Amino acid sequence: MAYAPSASGKGAMVWEMNEKSRYPGDPQGQAWVAGVKQGFLVKSVGGIEVSNYEFWDIMDLLDDKIKDNSAGKFQSGGQGSMGNKPLELPLTIEYAELNVNEDDAALGMESTGNKVDMRDARFADLPSDATIKEYRIPKAQPITSEVVESMRGYVAGLPEPSPVDGPRYSGKASLSGASIKAMIADFKDGKLLPMKDAYQLAIDAFDILKKEKTLGRVTVPEGKKVTVVGDLHGQLWDFDFMLGLAGLPSADNQFVFNGDFVDRGPWSVEVVFSLLAFKVWQPDHVFMNRGNHEAEMANTFYGFFGEVEVKYEKKMTELFADLFRATPLCHVINNEAFVVHGGIPGPDPRVWWKGIDNQISFDGRQLQISLEEIENSDRFMEPNPNMNPLMVDLLWSDPKGKEGYGPSGRMSSGIYLFGPDVSRNFLVHNKLRMILRSHEVKAQGYRYDHEGEYPLITVFSAPNYVDKAGNLAAVAVLTNKGSQLQGPEFLQYAAQPHPDVPSGAYAMGGPLHPDGLVVEST
């Protein structure tokens, strides 16, 4: 169904597949019948050894860049630097199963991928194939980007936009609440920032974000408030309606945008440029957390990069990849509330077993991770559970009702569920009162997933997600009264009417993806 590259961009791994065959000869089940498994690597294609090829060079040979369909047509133009052409069918593909030790060695890490000691009381209920790894936190380094530096000259050389009836950006001084509201109105009328302006706004935002810590601090003065906004997913009309309810960012009304700004929704470009305009205009009162969809792999498959290429040019996707890597992972408000897209630190040691079973849990963290450790961790990379398990925990994990840790069903290994005891221990250790997170659709737009003295609350701000979910959306408002945060109070709203452009229109295989997908009628 889909492949994915390694963290270095080399090789191709089976990312998504049907682990069953629905009927004899099912085209989406033949790989499973032949013995292929999720996580297998492509070793050779048509007898050509490709394990060290760049990802897109392998995809060019396979001509298999999007989910399978019954069109029987080549699905995408070439993207690799080698300029490979699709090989003739029928085609033999050889796969390899990479063991844990080899995988870690390829990532430059020492492996502790051994079976757990079942005599250890902590692991008594785990399956016999459970494995264990060391939990490592890479240290932060000053963020520098060759991509962004090279683009400064490129942008300077772009022609000045001719007079246009639409949004403009000419530096921070050109921004105000009124100008950004007018920009959003222009976006809704189908008008875009000119190419030069768009690049410059993204670069200016990158220059601000790269100076921030992986864990940022938000101070809300007495009598003032902060609004936490969950997933937006490119739903421009709903985003604009939310601003009408919550107001615009200011010193009196600060905002934390809690990740998943883009993908799926077909106005992700407009939403993210609106957020960047707010950030450049009010850098001390607008805060951004990275979500699991602010990542190259997600953006390639789920639409944002396709949308950027259609509305601007493919080169701009490189800028956004580094801008998202520079975005902080979490914030703490008034030393009381921890705000993060996904969840909190996972088990240490890193125990893993296959399958979801909430009746099986284990107490997997004996040493608590401090806010300072998160603050000083490296974030300028793509999420990878071997290289940076902490980042994956913060972006991907979810709460569950039963105490302890358990495996998640999201995507692949290394993503966890965590119980109320885990969130309580993290909050107590760091002298915090609550966790606000997003990442999951909630019918009412919010939910207390862990209640009590140390609550964990999910806030989701994309109503009728992917035009199908039927959910309300919400934002959470916290007010400093009596030198303590009160709330949160929730502003709820329903999906707003919008032009008839389907969710996922720019995703791989979508009707507006730049590679196109021509299906001939018969």
mmCIF file with all atom_site columns, C-alpha atoms in Angstrom, residues 258-413:
data_model
loop_
_atom_site.group_PDB
_atom_site.id
_atom_site.type_symbol
_atom_site.label_atom_id
_atom_site.label_alt_id
_atom_site.label_comp_id
_atom_site.label_asym_id
_atom_site.label_entity_id
_atom_site.label_seq_id
_atom_site.pdbx_PDB_ins_code
_atom_site.Cartn_x
_atom_site.Cartn_y
_atom_site.Cartn_z
_atom_site.occupancy
_atom_site.B_iso_or_equiv
_atom_site.pdbx_formal_charge
_atom_site.auth_seq_id
_atom_site.auth_comp_id
_atom_site.auth_asym_id
_atom_site.auth_atom_id
_atom_site.pdbx_PDB_model_num
ATOM 1   C CA . ASN A 1 258 ? -0.688 22.623 19.394 1.00 0.00 ? 258 ASN A CA 1
ATOM 2   C CA . GLY A 1 259 ? 0.422  20.927 16.174 1.00 0.00 ? 259 GLY A CA 1
ATOM 3   C CA . ASP A 1 260 ? -1.078 19.286 13.087 1.00 0.00 ? 260 ASP A CA 1
ATOM 4   C CA . PHE A 1 261 ? -1.552 22.571 11.293 1.00 0.00 ? 261 PHE A CA 1
ATOM 5   C CA . VAL A 1 262 ? -1.412 20.847 7.901  1.00 0.00 ? 262 VAL A CA 1
ATOM 6   C CA . ASP A 1 263 ? -2.276 17.708 5.867  1.00 0.00 ? 263 ASP A CA 1
ATOM 7   C CA . ARG A 1 264 ? -5.620 16.263 4.808  1.00 0.00 ? 264 ARG A CA 1
ATOM 8   C CA . GLY A 1 265 ? -7.504 19.575 4.678  1.00 0.00 ? 265 GLY A CA 1
ATOM 9   C CA . PRO A 1 266 ? -7.083 21.259 1.242  1.00 0.00 ? 266 PRO A CA 1
ATOM 10  C CA . TRP A 1 267 ? -6.223 24.716 2.597  1.00 0.00 ? 267 TRP A CA 1
ATOM 11  C CA . SER A 1 268 ? -3.171 23.698 4.617  1.00 0.00 ? 268 SER A CA 1
ATOM 12  C CA . VAL A 1 269 ? -1.008 26.266 2.783  1.00 0.00 ? 269 VAL A CA 1
ATOM 13  C CA . GLU A 1 270 ? -3.366 29.091 3.753  1.00 0.00 ? 270 GLU A CA 1
ATOM 14  C CA . VAL A 1 271 ? -3.701 27.925 7.370  1.00 0.00 ? 271 VAL A CA 1
ATOM 15  C CA . VAL A 1 272 ? 0.036  27.560 7.939  1.00 0.00 ? 272 VAL A CA 1
ATOM 16  C CA . PHE A 1 273 ? 0.856  30.944 6.387  1.00 0.00 ? 273 PHE A CA 1
ATOM 17  C CA . SER A 1 274 ? -1.795 32.515 8.645  1.00 0.00 ? 274 SER A CA 1
ATOM 18  C CA . LEU A 1 275 ? -0.117 30.934 11.677 1.00 0.00 ? 275 LEU A CA 1
ATOM 19  C CA . LEU A 1 276 ? 3.333  32.056 10.547 1.00 0.00 ? 276 LEU A CA 1
ATOM 20  C CA . ALA A 1 277 ? 2.007  35.593 10.076 1.00 0.00 ? 277 ALA A CA 1
ATOM 21  C CA . PHE A 1 278 ? 0.661  35.539 13.646 1.00 0.00 ? 278 PHE A CA 1
ATOM 22  C CA . LYS A 1 279 ? 4.012  34.205 14.901 1.00 0.00 ? 279 LYS A CA 1
ATOM 23  C CA . VAL A 1 280 ? 6.062  36.880 13.133 1.00 0.00 ? 280 VAL A CA 1
ATOM 24  C CA . TRP A 1 281 ? 3.624  39.622 14.217 1.00 0.00 ? 281 TRP A CA 1
ATOM 25  C CA . GLN A 1 282 ? 3.430  38.504 17.881 1.00 0.00 ? 282 GLN A CA 1
ATOM 26  C CA . PRO A 1 283 ? 6.497  36.312 18.520 1.00 0.00 ? 283 PRO A CA 1
ATOM 27  C CA . ASP A 1 284 ? 6.230  36.690 22.313 1.00 0.00 ? 284 ASP A CA 1
ATOM 28  C CA . HIS A 1 285 ? 2.514  35.899 22.476 1.00 0.00 ? 285 HIS A CA 1
ATOM 29  C CA . VAL A 1 286 ? 2.031  33.227 19.790 1.00 0.00 ? 286 VAL A CA 1
ATOM 30  C CA . PHE A 1 287 ? 3.553  29.784 20.352 1.00 0.00 ? 287 PHE A CA 1
ATOM 31  C CA . MET A 1 288 ? 3.673  26.772 18.056 1.00 0.00 ? 288 MET A CA 1
ATOM 32  C CA . ASN A 1 289 ? 4.126  23.096 18.939 1.00 0.00 ? 289 ASN A CA 1
ATOM 33  C CA . ARG A 1 290 ? 5.102  20.580 16.303 1.00 0.00 ? 290 ARG A CA 1
ATOM 34  C CA . GLY A 1 291 ? 2.603  17.782 15.662 1.00 0.00 ? 291 GLY A CA 1
ATOM 35  C CA . ASN A 1 292 ? 3.115  14.361 14.138 1.00 0.00 ? 292 ASN A CA 1
ATOM 36  C CA . HIS A 1 293 ? 1.910  15.815 10.810 1.00 0.00 ? 293 HIS A CA 1
ATOM 37  C CA . GLU A 1 294 ? 4.698  18.393 10.762 1.00 0.00 ? 294 GLU A CA 1
ATOM 38  C CA . ALA A 1 295 ? 6.993  15.743 9.313  1.00 0.00 ? 295 ALA A CA 1
ATOM 39  C CA . GLU A 1 296 ? 8.334  14.985 5.834  1.00 0.00 ? 296 GLU A CA 1
ATOM 40  C CA . MET A 1 297 ? 6.843  11.524 5.554  1.00 0.00 ? 297 MET A CA 1
ATOM 41  C CA . ALA A 1 298 ? 3.358  12.624 6.602  1.00 0.00 ? 298 ALA A CA 1
ATOM 42  C CA . ASN A 1 299 ? 3.491  15.729 4.415  1.00 0.00 ? 299 ASN A CA 1
ATOM 43  C CA . THR A 1 300 ? 4.479  13.620 1.402  1.00 0.00 ? 300 THR A CA 1
ATOM 44  C CA . PHE A 1 301 ? 1.668  11.105 1.807  1.00 0.00 ? 301 PHE A CA 1
ATOM 45  C CA . TYR A 1 302 ? -1.146 13.183 3.300  1.00 0.00 ? 302 TYR A CA 1
ATOM 46  C CA . GLY A 1 303 ? -1.165 16.255 1.143  1.00 0.00 ? 303 GLY A CA 1
ATOM 47  C CA . PHE A 1 304 ? 0.737  19.276 2.412  1.00 0.00 ? 304 PHE A CA 1
ATOM 48  C CA . PHE A 1 305 ? 3.755  18.887 0.132  1.00 0.00 ? 305 PHE A CA 1
ATOM 49  C CA . GLY A 1 306 ? 1.505  18.190 -2.841 1.00 0.00 ? 306 GLY A CA 1
ATOM 50  C CA . GLU A 1 307 ? -0.488 21.317 -2.044 1.00 0.00 ? 307 GLU A CA 1
ATOM 51  C CA . VAL A 1 308 ? 2.676  23.438 -1.726 1.00 0.00 ? 308 VAL A CA 1
ATOM 52  C CA . GLU A 1 309 ? 3.900  22.150 -5.091 1.00 0.00 ? 309 GLU A CA 1
ATOM 53  C CA . VAL A 1 310 ? 0.579  22.977 -6.786 1.00 0.00 ? 310 VAL A CA 1
ATOM 54  C CA . LYS A 1 311 ? 0.131  26.414 -5.214 1.00 0.00 ? 311 LYS A CA 1
ATOM 55  C CA . TYR A 1 312 ? 3.816  27.438 -5.288 1.00 0.00 ? 312 TYR A CA 1
ATOM 56  C CA . GLU A 1 313 ? 6.676  25.130 -6.287 1.00 0.00 ? 313 GLU A CA 1
ATOM 57  C CA . LYS A 1 314 ? 8.273  21.917 -5.106 1.00 0.00 ? 314 LYS A CA 1
ATOM 58  C CA . LYS A 1 315 ? 11.415 23.733 -3.880 1.00 0.00 ? 315 LYS A CA 1
ATOM 59  C CA . MET A 1 316 ? 9.357  25.345 -1.114 1.00 0.00 ? 316 MET A CA 1
ATOM 60  C CA . THR A 1 317 ? 8.708  21.939 0.495  1.00 0.00 ? 317 THR A CA 1
ATOM 61  C CA . GLU A 1 318 ? 12.396 21.807 1.492  1.00 0.00 ? 318 GLU A CA 1
ATOM 62  C CA . LEU A 1 319 ? 11.983 25.065 3.393  1.00 0.00 ? 319 LEU A CA 1
ATOM 63  C CA . PHE A 1 320 ? 8.905  23.804 5.232  1.00 0.00 ? 320 PHE A CA 1
ATOM 64  C CA . ALA A 1 321 ? 10.658 20.542 6.141  1.00 0.00 ? 321 ALA A CA 1
ATOM 65  C CA . ASP A 1 322 ? 13.327 22.482 8.046  1.00 0.00 ? 322 ASP A CA 1
ATOM 66  C CA . LEU A 1 323 ? 10.836 25.002 9.434  1.00 0.00 ? 323 LEU A CA 1
ATOM 67  C CA . PHE A 1 324 ? 8.846  22.146 10.981 1.00 0.00 ? 324 PHE A CA 1
ATOM 68  C CA . ARG A 1 325 ? 12.031 20.543 12.353 1.00 0.00 ? 325 ARG A CA 1
ATOM 69  C CA . ALA A 1 326 ? 12.809 23.873 14.043 1.00 0.00 ? 326 ALA A CA 1
ATOM 70  C CA . THR A 1 327 ? 9.361  24.108 15.674 1.00 0.00 ? 327 THR A CA 1
ATOM 71  C CA . PRO A 1 328 ? 9.322  23.439 19.453 1.00 0.00 ? 328 PRO A CA 1
ATOM 72  C CA . LEU A 1 329 ? 7.778  20.196 20.714 1.00 0.00 ? 329 LEU A CA 1
ATOM 73  C CA . CYS A 1 330 ? 5.955  21.462 23.804 1.00 0.00 ? 330 CYS A CA 1
ATOM 74  C CA . HIS A 1 331 ? 5.318  24.430 26.101 1.00 0.00 ? 331 HIS A CA 1
ATOM 75  C CA . VAL A 1 332 ? 4.678  24.927 29.804 1.00 0.00 ? 332 VAL A CA 1
ATOM 76  C CA . ILE A 1 333 ? 2.203  27.623 30.855 1.00 0.00 ? 333 ILE A CA 1
ATOM 77  C CA . ASN A 1 334 ? 2.891  29.430 34.160 1.00 0.00 ? 334 ASN A CA 1
ATOM 78  C CA . ASN A 1 335 ? 4.722  26.370 35.497 1.00 0.00 ? 335 ASN A CA 1
ATOM 79  C CA . GLU A 1 336 ? 1.307  24.696 35.774 1.00 0.00 ? 336 GLU A CA 1
ATOM 80  C CA . ALA A 1 337 ? 0.134  23.265 32.438 1.00 0.00 ? 337 ALA A CA 1
ATOM 81  C CA . PHE A 1 338 ? 2.149  21.065 30.082 1.00 0.00 ? 338 PHE A CA 1
ATOM 82  C CA . VAL A 1 339 ? 0.994  21.509 26.461 1.00 0.00 ? 339 VAL A CA 1
ATOM 83  C CA . VAL A 1 340 ? 2.111  18.929 23.907 1.00 0.00 ? 340 VAL A CA 1
ATOM 84  C CA . HIS A 1 341 ? 0.648  17.489 20.718 1.00 0.00 ? 341 HIS A CA 1
ATOM 85  C CA . GLY A 1 342 ? 0.751  13.774 21.570 1.00 0.00 ? 342 GLY A CA 1
ATOM 86  C CA . GLY A 1 343 ? 1.816  12.726 25.024 1.00 0.00 ? 343 GLY A CA 1
ATOM 87  C CA . ILE A 1 344 ? 4.547  12.381 27.612 1.00 0.00 ? 344 ILE A CA 1
ATOM 88  C CA . PRO A 1 345 ? 7.778  10.359 27.925 1.00 0.00 ? 345 PRO A CA 1
ATOM 89  C CA . GLY A 1 346 ? 7.355  6.655  27.239 1.00 0.00 ? 346 GLY A CA 1
ATOM 90  C CA . PRO A 1 347 ? 8.783  3.662  29.080 1.00 0.00 ? 347 PRO A CA 1
ATOM 91  C CA . ASP A 1 348 ? 12.405 3.466  30.173 1.00 0.00 ? 348 ASP A CA 1
ATOM 92  C CA . PRO A 1 349 ? 13.727 0.903  29.455 1.00 0.00 ? 349 PRO A CA 1
ATOM 93  C CA . ARG A 1 350 ? 12.024 0.875  26.055 1.00 0.00 ? 350 ARG A CA 1
ATOM 94  C CA . VAL A 1 351 ? 9.972  -2.314 26.148 1.00 0.00 ? 351 VAL A CA 1
ATOM 95  C CA . TRP A 1 352 ? 8.024  -3.339 23.056 1.00 0.00 ? 352 TRP A CA 1
ATOM 96  C CA . TRP A 1 353 ? 5.723  -6.152 22.020 1.00 0.00 ? 353 TRP A CA 1
ATOM 97  C CA . LYS A 1 354 ? 3.288  -6.513 19.148 1.00 0.00 ? 354 LYS A CA 1
ATOM 98  C CA . GLY A 1 355 ? -0.430 -5.973 19.304 1.00 0.00 ? 355 GLY A CA 1
ATOM 99  C CA . ILE A 1 356 ? -2.866 -3.889 21.308 1.00 0.00 ? 356 ILE A CA 1
ATOM 100 C CA . ASP A 1 357 ? -4.213 -5.332 24.514 1.00 0.00 ? 357 ASP A CA 1
ATOM 101 C CA . ASN A 1 358 ? -5.226 -2.843 27.173 1.00 0.00 ? 358 ASN A CA 1
ATOM 102 C CA . GLN A 1 359 ? -5.420 -5.652 29.684 1.00 0.00 ? 359 GLN A CA 1
ATOM 103 C CA . ILE A 1 360 ? -1.627 -5.929 29.466 1.00 0.00 ? 360 ILE A CA 1
ATOM 104 C CA . SER A 1 361 ? 0.299  -3.021 30.971 1.00 0.00 ? 361 SER A CA 1
ATOM 105 C CA . PHE A 1 362 ? 3.601  -2.496 32.691 1.00 0.00 ? 362 PHE A CA 1
ATOM 106 C CA . ASP A 1 363 ? 5.118  0.164  34.902 1.00 0.00 ? 363 ASP A CA 1
ATOM 107 C CA . GLY A 1 364 ? 7.958  1.070  32.621 1.00 0.00 ? 364 GLY A CA 1
ATOM 108 C CA . ARG A 1 365 ? 9.491  4.273  33.956 1.00 0.00 ? 365 ARG A CA 1
ATOM 109 C CA . GLN A 1 366 ? 11.498 4.235  37.153 1.00 0.00 ? 366 GLN A CA 1
ATOM 110 C CA . LEU A 1 367 ? 13.391 7.481  36.488 1.00 0.00 ? 367 LEU A CA 1
ATOM 111 C CA . GLN A 1 368 ? 11.214 10.470 35.627 1.00 0.00 ? 368 GLN A CA 1
ATOM 112 C CA . ILE A 1 369 ? 12.262 12.859 32.853 1.00 0.00 ? 369 ILE A CA 1
ATOM 113 C CA . SER A 1 370 ? 12.484 16.499 33.875 1.00 0.00 ? 370 SER A CA 1
ATOM 114 C CA . LEU A 1 371 ? 11.316 19.552 31.983 1.00 0.00 ? 371 LEU A CA 1
ATOM 115 C CA . GLU A 1 372 ? 14.946 20.632 31.740 1.00 0.00 ? 372 GLU A CA 1
ATOM 116 C CA . GLU A 1 373 ? 15.884 17.407 29.957 1.00 0.00 ? 373 GLU A CA 1
ATOM 117 C CA . ILE A 1 374 ? 13.114 17.981 27.427 1.00 0.00 ? 374 ILE A CA 1
ATOM 118 C CA . GLU A 1 375 ? 14.036 21.650 27.093 1.00 0.00 ? 375 GLU A CA 1
ATOM 119 C CA . ASN A 1 376 ? 17.625 20.757 26.215 1.00 0.00 ? 376 ASN A CA 1
ATOM 120 C CA . SER A 1 377 ? 16.871 17.841 23.879 1.00 0.00 ? 377 SER A CA 1
ATOM 121 C CA . ASP A 1 378 ? 17.483 17.861 20.135 1.00 0.00 ? 378 ASP A CA 1
ATOM 122 C CA . ARG A 1 379 ? 14.424 18.377 17.924 1.00 0.00 ? 379 ARG A CA 1
ATOM 123 C CA . PHE A 1 380 ? 15.947 19.353 14.577 1.00 0.00 ? 380 PHE A CA 1
ATOM 124 C CA . MET A 1 381 ? 15.313 15.974 12.945 1.00 0.00 ? 381 MET A CA 1
ATOM 125 C CA . GLU A 1 382 ? 12.539 13.751 11.673 1.00 0.00 ? 382 GLU A CA 1
ATOM 126 C CA . PRO A 1 383 ? 10.650 11.612 14.227 1.00 0.00 ? 383 PRO A CA 1
ATOM 127 C CA . ASN A 1 384 ? 12.386 8.250  14.645 1.00 0.00 ? 384 ASN A CA 1
ATOM 128 C CA . PRO A 1 385 ? 11.868 5.962  17.666 1.00 0.00 ? 385 PRO A CA 1
ATOM 129 C CA . ASN A 1 386 ? 15.439 4.634  17.461 1.00 0.00 ? 386 ASN A CA 1
ATOM 130 C CA . MET A 1 387 ? 17.203 7.983  17.195 1.00 0.00 ? 387 MET A CA 1
ATOM 131 C CA . ASN A 1 388 ? 14.946 10.059 19.443 1.00 0.00 ? 388 ASN A CA 1
ATOM 132 C CA . PRO A 1 389 ? 12.286 8.093  21.357 1.00 0.00 ? 389 PRO A CA 1
ATOM 133 C CA . LEU A 1 390 ? 11.406 11.174 23.423 1.00 0.00 ? 390 LEU A CA 1
ATOM 134 C CA . MET A 1 391 ? 10.356 13.100 20.300 1.00 0.00 ? 391 MET A CA 1
ATOM 135 C CA . VAL A 1 392 ? 8.169  10.199 19.151 1.00 0.00 ? 392 VAL A CA 1
ATOM 136 C CA . ASP A 1 393 ? 6.528  10.029 22.578 1.00 0.00 ? 393 ASP A CA 1
ATOM 137 C CA . LEU A 1 394 ? 5.767  13.759 22.576 1.00 0.00 ? 394 LEU A CA 1
ATOM 138 C CA . LEU A 1 395 ? 4.369  13.752 19.029 1.00 0.00 ? 395 LEU A CA 1
ATOM 139 C CA . TRP A 1 396 ? 2.665  10.370 18.747 1.00 0.00 ? 396 TRP A CA 1
ATOM 140 C CA . SER A 1 397 ? 1.598  8.769  22.044 1.00 0.00 ? 397 SER A CA 1
ATOM 141 C CA . ASP A 1 398 ? -1.971 8.592  23.407 1.00 0.00 ? 398 ASP A CA 1
ATOM 142 C CA . PRO A 1 399 ? -3.583 8.192  26.839 1.00 0.00 ? 399 PRO A CA 1
ATOM 143 C CA . LYS A 1 400 ? -5.496 5.102  27.940 1.00 0.00 ? 400 LYS A CA 1
ATOM 144 C CA . GLY A 1 401 ? -7.710 4.281  30.893 1.00 0.00 ? 401 GLY A CA 1
ATOM 145 C CA . LYS A 1 402 ? -5.767 1.384  32.415 1.00 0.00 ? 402 LYS A CA 1
ATOM 146 C CA . GLU A 1 403 ? -2.643 2.197  34.405 1.00 0.00 ? 403 GLU A CA 1
ATOM 147 C CA . GLY A 1 404 ? 0.828  1.589  33.038 1.00 0.00 ? 404 GLY A CA 1
ATOM 148 C CA . TYR A 1 405 ? 2.172  1.556  29.479 1.00 0.00 ? 405 TYR A CA 1
ATOM 149 C CA . GLY A 1 406 ? 0.991  -0.467 26.521 1.00 0.00 ? 406 GLY A CA 1
ATOM 150 C CA . PRO A 1 407 ? 1.672  -0.607 22.766 1.00 0.00 ? 407 PRO A CA 1
ATOM 151 C CA . SER A 1 408 ? -0.240 1.704  20.425 1.00 0.00 ? 408 SER A CA 1
ATOM 152 C CA . GLY A 1 409 ? -1.856 0.680  17.176 1.00 0.00 ? 409 GLY A CA 1
ATOM 153 C CA . ARG A 1 410 ? -0.582 3.796  15.420 1.00 0.00 ? 410 ARG A CA 1
ATOM 154 C CA . MET A 1 411 ? 1.665  3.219  12.426 1.00 0.00 ? 411 MET A CA 1
ATOM 155 C CA . SER A 1 412 ? 4.514  1.045  13.676 1.00 0.00 ? 412 SER A CA 1
ATOM 156 C CA . SER A 1 413 ? 6.562  -0.028 16.672 1.00 0.00 ? 413 SER A CA 1
#
